[in-house]
Amino acid sequence: MQEVKTALQANRDRHLQELQDLLAIPSVSALPEHKGDIEEAAAWMAESLKKIGMENVSIMPTEGHPVVYGDWLHAEGKPTVLIYGHYDVQPVDPLELWDTPPFEAEIRDGKIYARGATDDKGQVFMHIKAVETLMSTYGELPVNVKFCIEGEEEIGSPHLDTFAEKHQQLLASDVLVISDNPMLEKGQPTVCYGLRGICGLQIDVKGAKGDLHSGLYGGGVPNPLHALADLLASLHDDNGRISVEGFYDDVIPLTTDEKEAYDALGHDDEAVRADLDVPALYGEEGYTFLERTWVRPTLEINGMHGGFQGEGIKTVLPSAASAKISCRLVPDQDPDRILQLLEQHVEKQASDAVTIETTPFDKGKPFVTPFDHPAIQAAGDSLAKAYGKDTAYTRMGGTLPIAETFSDILDIPIVLMGFGLPTENFHAPNEHFHLENFDKGLEAICDYYSTLAEKLQ
């Protein structure tokens, strides 16, 4: 791979200039006024794929923003890699908190600053440049590749499911690679092989027809806030375990190998506590912080509302109260099944003196690729070579709906091979990307495609 490293170094300045050009396009998918910018970014991606030798390059329409597709399928007998990324970005507000204009990329202190630098233009750009480097160095690729680069990830990928279902044959592959996630920490190469799913519920409690004077009615009629507090308190026991009947029935236990891998990371729970400035950490008894946040399901109250919210006191007995709760789910929990169990729990625990309604929202399935899958281990090997340090194998507590979409529709293993850092302000002002990870990441990606060809023989 020395030829590849030499080529990457020789072309680094050009690569960074091209990345700056891409980052200059304000492709904000959430704002209608940027529709033209979205189209420009899609065209930029398509043209880049053509330049590096991809075939069948197409800007494919959806009901929303287009998907850019391209492939190279001449590695006979070798596996096919589907590379996913997105060219859309988050809005930049509040603009006044940016040190430099968000769409005028600036390199300083070994980092490139711009909206989309790490999420996800910088990372998907790396895959394009890795393929370009392999093609220019060897005249071919060690694997077949397909690119699927969408423009709606930052608004929840509302049309990707339909697109993937319609084009299953086009997207059919042996492994999906995504670089749209952070490493565990600076200098620590990381492969993520699983994400939690999600489901949510709003609970609305209704009492009297209007707010009442607490002196005239208090103690004589139901208080929706009291009823809501009792209901929410019933969701957990004293040991942090979720009390909803059947909630844990389908949870797949952590394997011994996974537990040993997590323990080997030497995670500092006390440092987390101190950084968050809380008296103590909290969670399901019998599990470490990493296990609680990566591989155990959760039920959290995200918001509560009811009664007087202003300064001072208003002796009112409110007529209504509400709460929003969400659950992070793990394999093999099904969001629809969990929502059903939650609704049954609410109905069972609800006071007869009030009216309670539930409204579901936000659903996404969890996924996990087996820890010892060759595609996962190959990624770990390549990252360790590039960084000179053993790779950490992790799951993540968050949810990436597109991962579940591809896992469900295409039924292929997913490798989350991210090069961002948790501190890089994605979705916030002064988003940036460490060029150390740009350089080492390019080496790792180039090596991965060769390693993967050997591992999946």
XYZ file of C-alpha atoms in Angstrom:
457
model
C 0.000 0.000 0.000
C 3.017 2.301 -0.079
C 2.067 3.433 -3.592
C -1.336 4.433 -2.258
C 0.155 6.416 0.626
C 2.472 8.213 -1.786
C -0.425 9.083 -4.072
C -2.530 10.360 -1.167
C 0.285 12.604 0.022
C 0.993 13.903 -3.490
C -2.651 14.843 -4.017
C -3.490 16.107 -0.518
C -3.603 19.799 -1.397
C -5.847 19.136 -4.381
C -8.131 16.932 -2.298
C -8.511 19.609 0.359
C -9.260 22.280 -2.229
C -11.928 20.075 -3.758
C -13.398 19.469 -0.322
C -13.516 23.220 0.274
C -15.370 23.611 -3.024
C -17.948 21.022 -1.918
C -18.336 22.631 1.501
C -19.034 26.001 -0.164
C -22.390 24.704 -1.426
C -25.095 25.565 1.168
C -27.087 22.375 0.626
C -29.443 22.770 3.601
C -32.187 20.218 3.032
C -34.553 21.595 5.688
C -34.992 25.012 4.065
C -36.931 25.359 0.766
C -34.888 28.378 -0.291
C -31.863 26.066 -0.662
C -33.479 23.756 -3.221
C -31.142 25.085 -5.913
C -28.151 24.462 -3.665
C -29.288 20.894 -3.084
C -29.412 20.378 -6.841
C -25.940 21.897 -7.191
C -24.532 19.592 -4.523
C -26.098 16.547 -6.185
C -24.583 17.591 -9.516
C -21.197 18.100 -7.834
C -21.323 14.573 -6.410
C -22.375 13.053 -9.731
C -19.602 14.838 -11.616
C -17.039 13.711 -9.018
C -18.103 10.087 -9.439
C -17.764 10.341 -13.209
C -14.276 11.850 -12.917
C -12.976 8.960 -10.815
C -14.214 6.360 -13.291
C -17.579 5.371 -11.875
C -20.135 4.130 -14.369
C -23.943 4.342 -14.570
C -23.748 7.643 -12.693
C -27.192 9.120 -12.272
C -29.012 11.787 -10.279
C -32.106 9.813 -9.374
C -35.282 11.687 -8.398
C -37.375 10.961 -5.319
C -40.473 12.673 -3.968
C -38.010 15.016 -2.277
C -34.317 15.611 -2.924
C -32.465 13.312 -5.358
C -30.166 10.365 -4.699
C -26.827 10.239 -6.526
C -25.836 6.779 -7.725
C -22.735 5.409 -9.447
C -20.944 2.067 -9.638
C -17.888 0.138 -10.811
C -18.583 -3.584 -11.168
C -15.572 -5.138 -12.881
C -13.956 -7.024 -9.978
C -15.172 -10.441 -11.039
C -15.707 -12.852 -8.183
C -15.090 -10.151 -5.584
C -17.597 -8.746 -3.072
C -19.664 -5.646 -3.782
C -19.525 -2.734 -1.345
C -22.382 -0.253 -1.119
C -21.059 3.110 0.100
C -23.686 5.356 1.693
C -23.379 9.039 2.511
C -25.328 12.275 2.291
C -24.638 15.625 0.679
C -27.209 17.672 2.600
C -26.341 19.614 5.752
C -27.995 21.140 8.793
C -29.048 24.813 8.992
C -26.339 27.089 10.372
C -28.285 29.035 12.996
C -27.292 30.800 15.159
C -25.039 32.409 12.567
C -23.495 34.899 15.000
C -21.812 32.068 16.921
C -19.662 31.034 13.950
C -16.073 32.277 14.057
C -15.857 32.127 10.252
C -18.624 31.973 7.599
C -20.120 28.447 7.626
C -19.880 27.990 3.861
C -16.391 29.449 3.448
C -14.258 26.532 4.600
C -11.162 27.553 6.501
C -8.260 25.373 7.586
C -6.657 26.287 10.882
C -4.987 24.397 13.719
C -5.088 21.147 11.763
C -8.853 21.263 11.261
C -11.194 22.303 8.474
C -14.113 24.476 9.619
C -17.405 24.602 7.713
C -20.947 23.291 7.847
C -20.804 19.692 6.626
C -17.089 19.291 7.301
C -17.634 16.209 9.460
C -21.372 15.564 8.909
C -21.219 14.201 6.287
C -19.600 15.841 3.268
C -16.068 15.431 4.588
C -16.515 11.747 5.344
C -18.319 10.711 2.146
C -15.763 12.759 0.181
C -13.057 10.529 1.677
C -14.623 7.444 0.123
C -14.709 9.143 -3.270
C -11.049 10.087 -2.985
C -10.086 6.621 -1.729
C -11.702 5.004 -4.770
C -10.074 7.595 -7.025
C -6.653 6.854 -5.522
C -7.012 3.092 -5.926
C -8.186 3.500 -9.512
C -5.380 5.869 -10.463
C -2.729 3.749 -8.727
C -3.746 0.275 -9.899
C -6.151 0.928 -12.774
C -8.829 -1.111 -11.028
C -10.466 -1.772 -7.677
C -10.067 -4.821 -5.404
C -13.858 -4.915 -4.902
C -16.959 -3.845 -6.758
C -18.421 -0.588 -5.473
C -21.743 1.181 -5.571
C -22.330 4.706 -4.293
C -25.662 5.827 -2.831
C -25.447 9.472 -1.735
C -28.706 11.065 -0.642
C -29.861 14.608 0.058
C -32.373 14.198 2.879
C -30.547 12.589 5.812
C -30.688 15.758 7.889
C -34.499 15.782 7.652
C -34.896 12.118 8.533
C -34.490 10.513 5.067
C -38.276 10.537 4.481
C -38.054 9.089 0.969
C -35.105 6.698 1.290
C -37.191 3.689 2.327
C -39.294 3.984 -0.806
C -36.191 4.527 -2.937
C -34.413 1.484 -1.489
C -37.476 -0.726 -1.910
C -37.925 0.389 -5.527
C -34.248 -0.107 -6.373
C -33.365 -3.218 -4.358
C -31.683 -4.882 -7.316
C -29.656 -1.791 -8.159
C -28.432 -1.490 -4.565
C -27.905 -5.217 -3.960
C -24.477 -5.689 -2.341
C -22.495 -7.828 0.072
C -21.751 -5.153 2.661
C -22.794 -1.580 3.415
C -20.183 0.924 4.577
C -21.218 4.175 6.242
C -18.913 6.926 7.449
C -21.334 9.266 9.203
C -20.531 8.665 12.851
C -17.850 9.623 15.364
C -14.875 7.674 16.632
C -14.826 6.805 20.305
C -12.261 9.518 21.016
C -9.280 11.293 19.456
C -6.645 8.845 18.243
C -8.838 5.808 18.892
C -9.871 4.009 15.677
C -13.392 2.720 16.047
C -15.771 0.355 14.283
C -19.418 0.595 15.263
C -21.399 -2.554 14.540
C -24.777 -1.755 16.080
C -27.174 1.071 16.847
C -30.219 1.291 19.062
C -33.673 1.853 17.637
C -36.273 4.292 18.891
C -39.952 4.763 19.575
C -41.793 7.563 21.320
C -45.118 8.379 22.887
C -46.969 11.479 24.061
C -49.257 11.137 27.051
C -52.067 13.674 27.501
C -54.008 13.784 30.761
C -57.319 15.690 30.955
C -59.142 16.624 34.112
C -61.812 19.307 34.584
C -63.128 21.400 31.695
C -60.889 24.299 32.698
C -58.281 25.412 35.255
C -59.688 25.656 38.788
C -58.935 27.695 41.918
C -57.006 25.368 44.204
C -58.571 26.888 47.302
C -62.092 26.153 46.105
C -61.526 22.802 44.408
C -58.183 21.430 45.622
C -58.575 18.068 47.310
C -62.028 17.587 45.829
C -61.324 17.007 42.121
C -58.536 15.179 40.295
C -55.290 17.003 39.523
C -53.913 15.932 36.105
C -50.370 16.751 37.197
C -50.648 14.379 40.153
C -52.105 11.672 37.918
C -49.329 12.182 35.378
C -46.606 12.111 38.060
C -47.936 8.829 39.456
C -48.094 7.336 35.973
C -44.559 8.371 35.057
C -43.209 7.115 38.381
C -44.650 3.683 37.587
C -42.414 3.298 34.521
C -39.264 2.354 36.504
C -38.526 0.452 39.677
C -36.081 1.551 42.363
C -33.172 -0.160 40.587
C -33.556 1.710 37.291
C -35.246 -1.201 35.567
C -38.195 -0.442 33.269
C -41.413 -1.724 34.815
C -43.467 -2.069 31.642
C -44.604 -5.684 31.466
C -42.920 -7.557 28.591
C -40.507 -4.706 27.797
C -37.375 -6.883 28.035
C -38.818 -10.068 26.531
C -36.994 -9.818 23.181
C -33.726 -8.230 24.322
C -30.649 -10.158 23.102
C -28.092 -10.448 25.923
C -24.577 -9.088 25.497
C -22.124 -11.789 24.394
C -19.065 -12.625 26.452
C -16.745 -11.424 23.665
C -18.560 -8.105 23.436
C -18.477 -7.581 27.196
C -14.754 -8.316 27.292
C -14.170 -5.880 24.416
C -16.056 -3.127 26.258
C -14.237 -3.807 29.534
C -10.928 -3.605 27.664
C -11.692 -0.019 26.652
C -11.078 1.068 30.233
C -13.929 3.569 30.184
C -13.732 6.127 32.998
C -17.226 6.434 34.469
C -16.039 8.917 37.063
C -14.694 11.221 34.353
C -18.130 11.204 32.723
C -19.779 12.046 36.055
C -17.371 14.896 36.691
C -17.654 16.269 33.162
C -21.458 16.303 33.396
C -21.312 17.827 36.895
C -23.835 15.423 38.423
C -23.618 13.892 41.929
C -23.807 10.354 40.537
C -24.481 8.399 37.370
C -27.749 6.493 37.105
C -29.117 3.521 35.258
C -30.211 -0.067 35.239
C -28.591 -1.920 38.126
C -25.994 -4.530 37.186
C -24.689 -2.848 34.032
C -21.782 -0.517 33.309
C -22.205 2.952 31.822
C -21.197 1.725 28.348
C -23.564 -1.229 28.544
C -26.414 1.015 29.687
C -25.866 3.487 26.850
C -24.944 1.072 24.042
C -26.676 -2.279 24.472
C -29.485 -1.896 27.001
C -32.892 -0.392 26.186
C -34.068 2.775 27.882
C -37.230 4.691 28.642
C -36.765 8.424 29.217
C -39.109 11.294 29.976
C -38.178 13.978 27.445
C -40.600 16.697 28.477
C -43.471 17.500 30.846
C -46.032 20.281 30.730
C -48.982 21.412 32.791
C -50.226 24.177 35.029
C -48.680 27.570 35.732
C -45.186 28.069 34.294
C -44.479 31.726 35.115
C -42.532 33.358 37.937
C -43.939 33.262 41.421
C -46.964 31.171 42.261
C -50.465 30.886 40.882
C -52.671 28.647 42.976
C -54.283 26.920 40.051
C -55.415 23.357 39.708
C -54.632 22.658 36.027
C -57.145 21.073 33.697
C -54.525 19.216 31.655
C -50.982 17.851 31.737
C -48.779 16.079 29.227
C -45.473 14.291 28.867
C -43.309 13.024 26.045
C -41.347 9.820 26.482
C -38.951 7.977 24.213
C -37.375 4.538 24.289
C -34.040 3.513 22.827
C -34.382 -0.076 21.675
C -31.929 -2.926 21.141
C -32.069 -6.085 19.001
C -34.625 -7.793 18.740
C -37.079 -5.249 20.127
C -39.733 -4.116 17.666
C -40.863 -0.464 17.941
C -44.517 -1.289 17.225
C -44.543 -4.007 19.879
C -42.934 -1.709 22.463
C -45.440 1.058 21.720
C -48.246 -1.439 22.259
C -46.771 -2.457 25.625
C -46.402 1.188 26.650
C -50.010 1.949 25.779
C -51.151 -1.100 27.750
C -49.091 0.028 30.743
C -50.542 3.531 30.598
C -54.075 2.156 30.412
C -53.452 -0.194 33.339
C -51.824 2.440 35.580
C -54.059 5.384 34.692
C -56.327 6.928 37.292
C -60.043 6.483 36.672
C -60.570 10.110 37.704
C -58.929 11.571 34.584
C -58.999 10.981 30.834
C -55.754 9.824 29.252
C -54.821 9.678 25.577
C -51.584 8.456 23.986
C -50.092 9.476 20.637
C -47.169 7.541 19.150
C -44.350 9.182 17.195
C -40.737 8.578 16.064
C -40.052 4.930 15.231
C -36.879 3.211 14.077
C -35.625 -0.357 14.430
C -32.312 -1.279 16.054
C -29.690 -3.211 14.150
C -26.538 -5.137 14.899
C -23.984 -6.822 12.657
C -22.396 -9.843 14.371
C -19.299 -8.742 16.260
C -17.133 -11.368 14.564
C -18.402 -10.804 11.014
C -15.490 -10.686 8.508
C -16.603 -7.247 7.257
C -16.379 -5.872 10.806
C -13.040 -7.507 11.554
C -11.586 -6.362 8.215
C -12.488 -2.778 9.067
C -10.829 -3.138 12.447
C -7.656 -4.514 10.864
C -7.389 -1.662 8.357
C -8.033 1.013 10.954
C -5.403 -0.466 13.274
C -2.824 -0.338 10.456
C -3.564 3.308 9.683
C -3.655 4.528 13.277
C -1.048 2.210 14.794
C -3.432 1.325 17.602
C -5.872 -1.506 18.277
C -9.362 -0.755 17.030
C -12.257 -0.326 19.464
C -15.389 -2.269 18.554
C -18.466 -0.506 19.813
C -22.154 -0.105 19.515
C -23.713 3.343 19.774
C -26.645 4.532 21.815
C -28.139 6.690 19.083
C -30.313 5.814 16.124
C -29.483 6.084 12.430
C -32.731 5.306 10.578
C -31.022 4.750 7.227
C -28.941 1.922 8.727
C -32.088 0.107 9.761
C -33.596 0.783 6.326
C -30.721 -0.869 4.491
C -30.433 -3.687 7.019
C -34.124 -4.498 6.686
C -34.560 -4.062 2.926
C -31.202 -5.280 1.605
C -30.383 -7.763 4.389
C -26.644 -7.067 4.365
C -24.075 -6.459 7.124
C -23.425 -2.829 7.987
C -20.034 -1.381 8.924
C -20.074 2.042 10.573
C -16.545 3.246 9.934
C -16.635 6.849 11.096
C -13.788 9.344 11.279
C -15.434 12.274 13.047
C -14.999 13.100 16.717
C -17.726 13.723 19.303
C -16.265 17.200 19.881
C -16.504 18.441 16.281
C -19.741 20.423 16.686
C -21.804 18.594 14.098
C -25.257 20.280 13.984
C -23.762 23.258 15.866
C -21.796 26.428 15.080
C -18.123 26.012 14.180
C -18.481 22.479 12.870
C -15.060 21.130 11.957
C -13.141 18.012 10.955
C -9.677 17.012 12.173
C -7.344 16.598 9.203
C -5.418 13.921 11.100
C -8.480 11.722 10.663
C -8.891 12.859 7.073
C -5.358 11.613 6.312
C -5.387 8.405 8.330
C -8.967 7.703 7.365
C -8.118 7.791 3.668
C -5.350 5.258 4.261
C -7.703 3.046 6.252
C -10.445 3.125 3.607
C -8.026 2.268 0.808
C -6.644 -0.640 2.805
C -10.137 -1.782 3.815
C -11.311 -2.467 0.306
C -8.299 -4.707 -0.290
C -8.630 -6.436 3.080
C -12.356 -6.927 2.585
C -11.741 -8.656 -0.752
C -9.603 -11.215 1.086
C -11.871 -11.650 4.127
C -15.063 -12.205 2.107
C -13.593 -14.738 -0.325
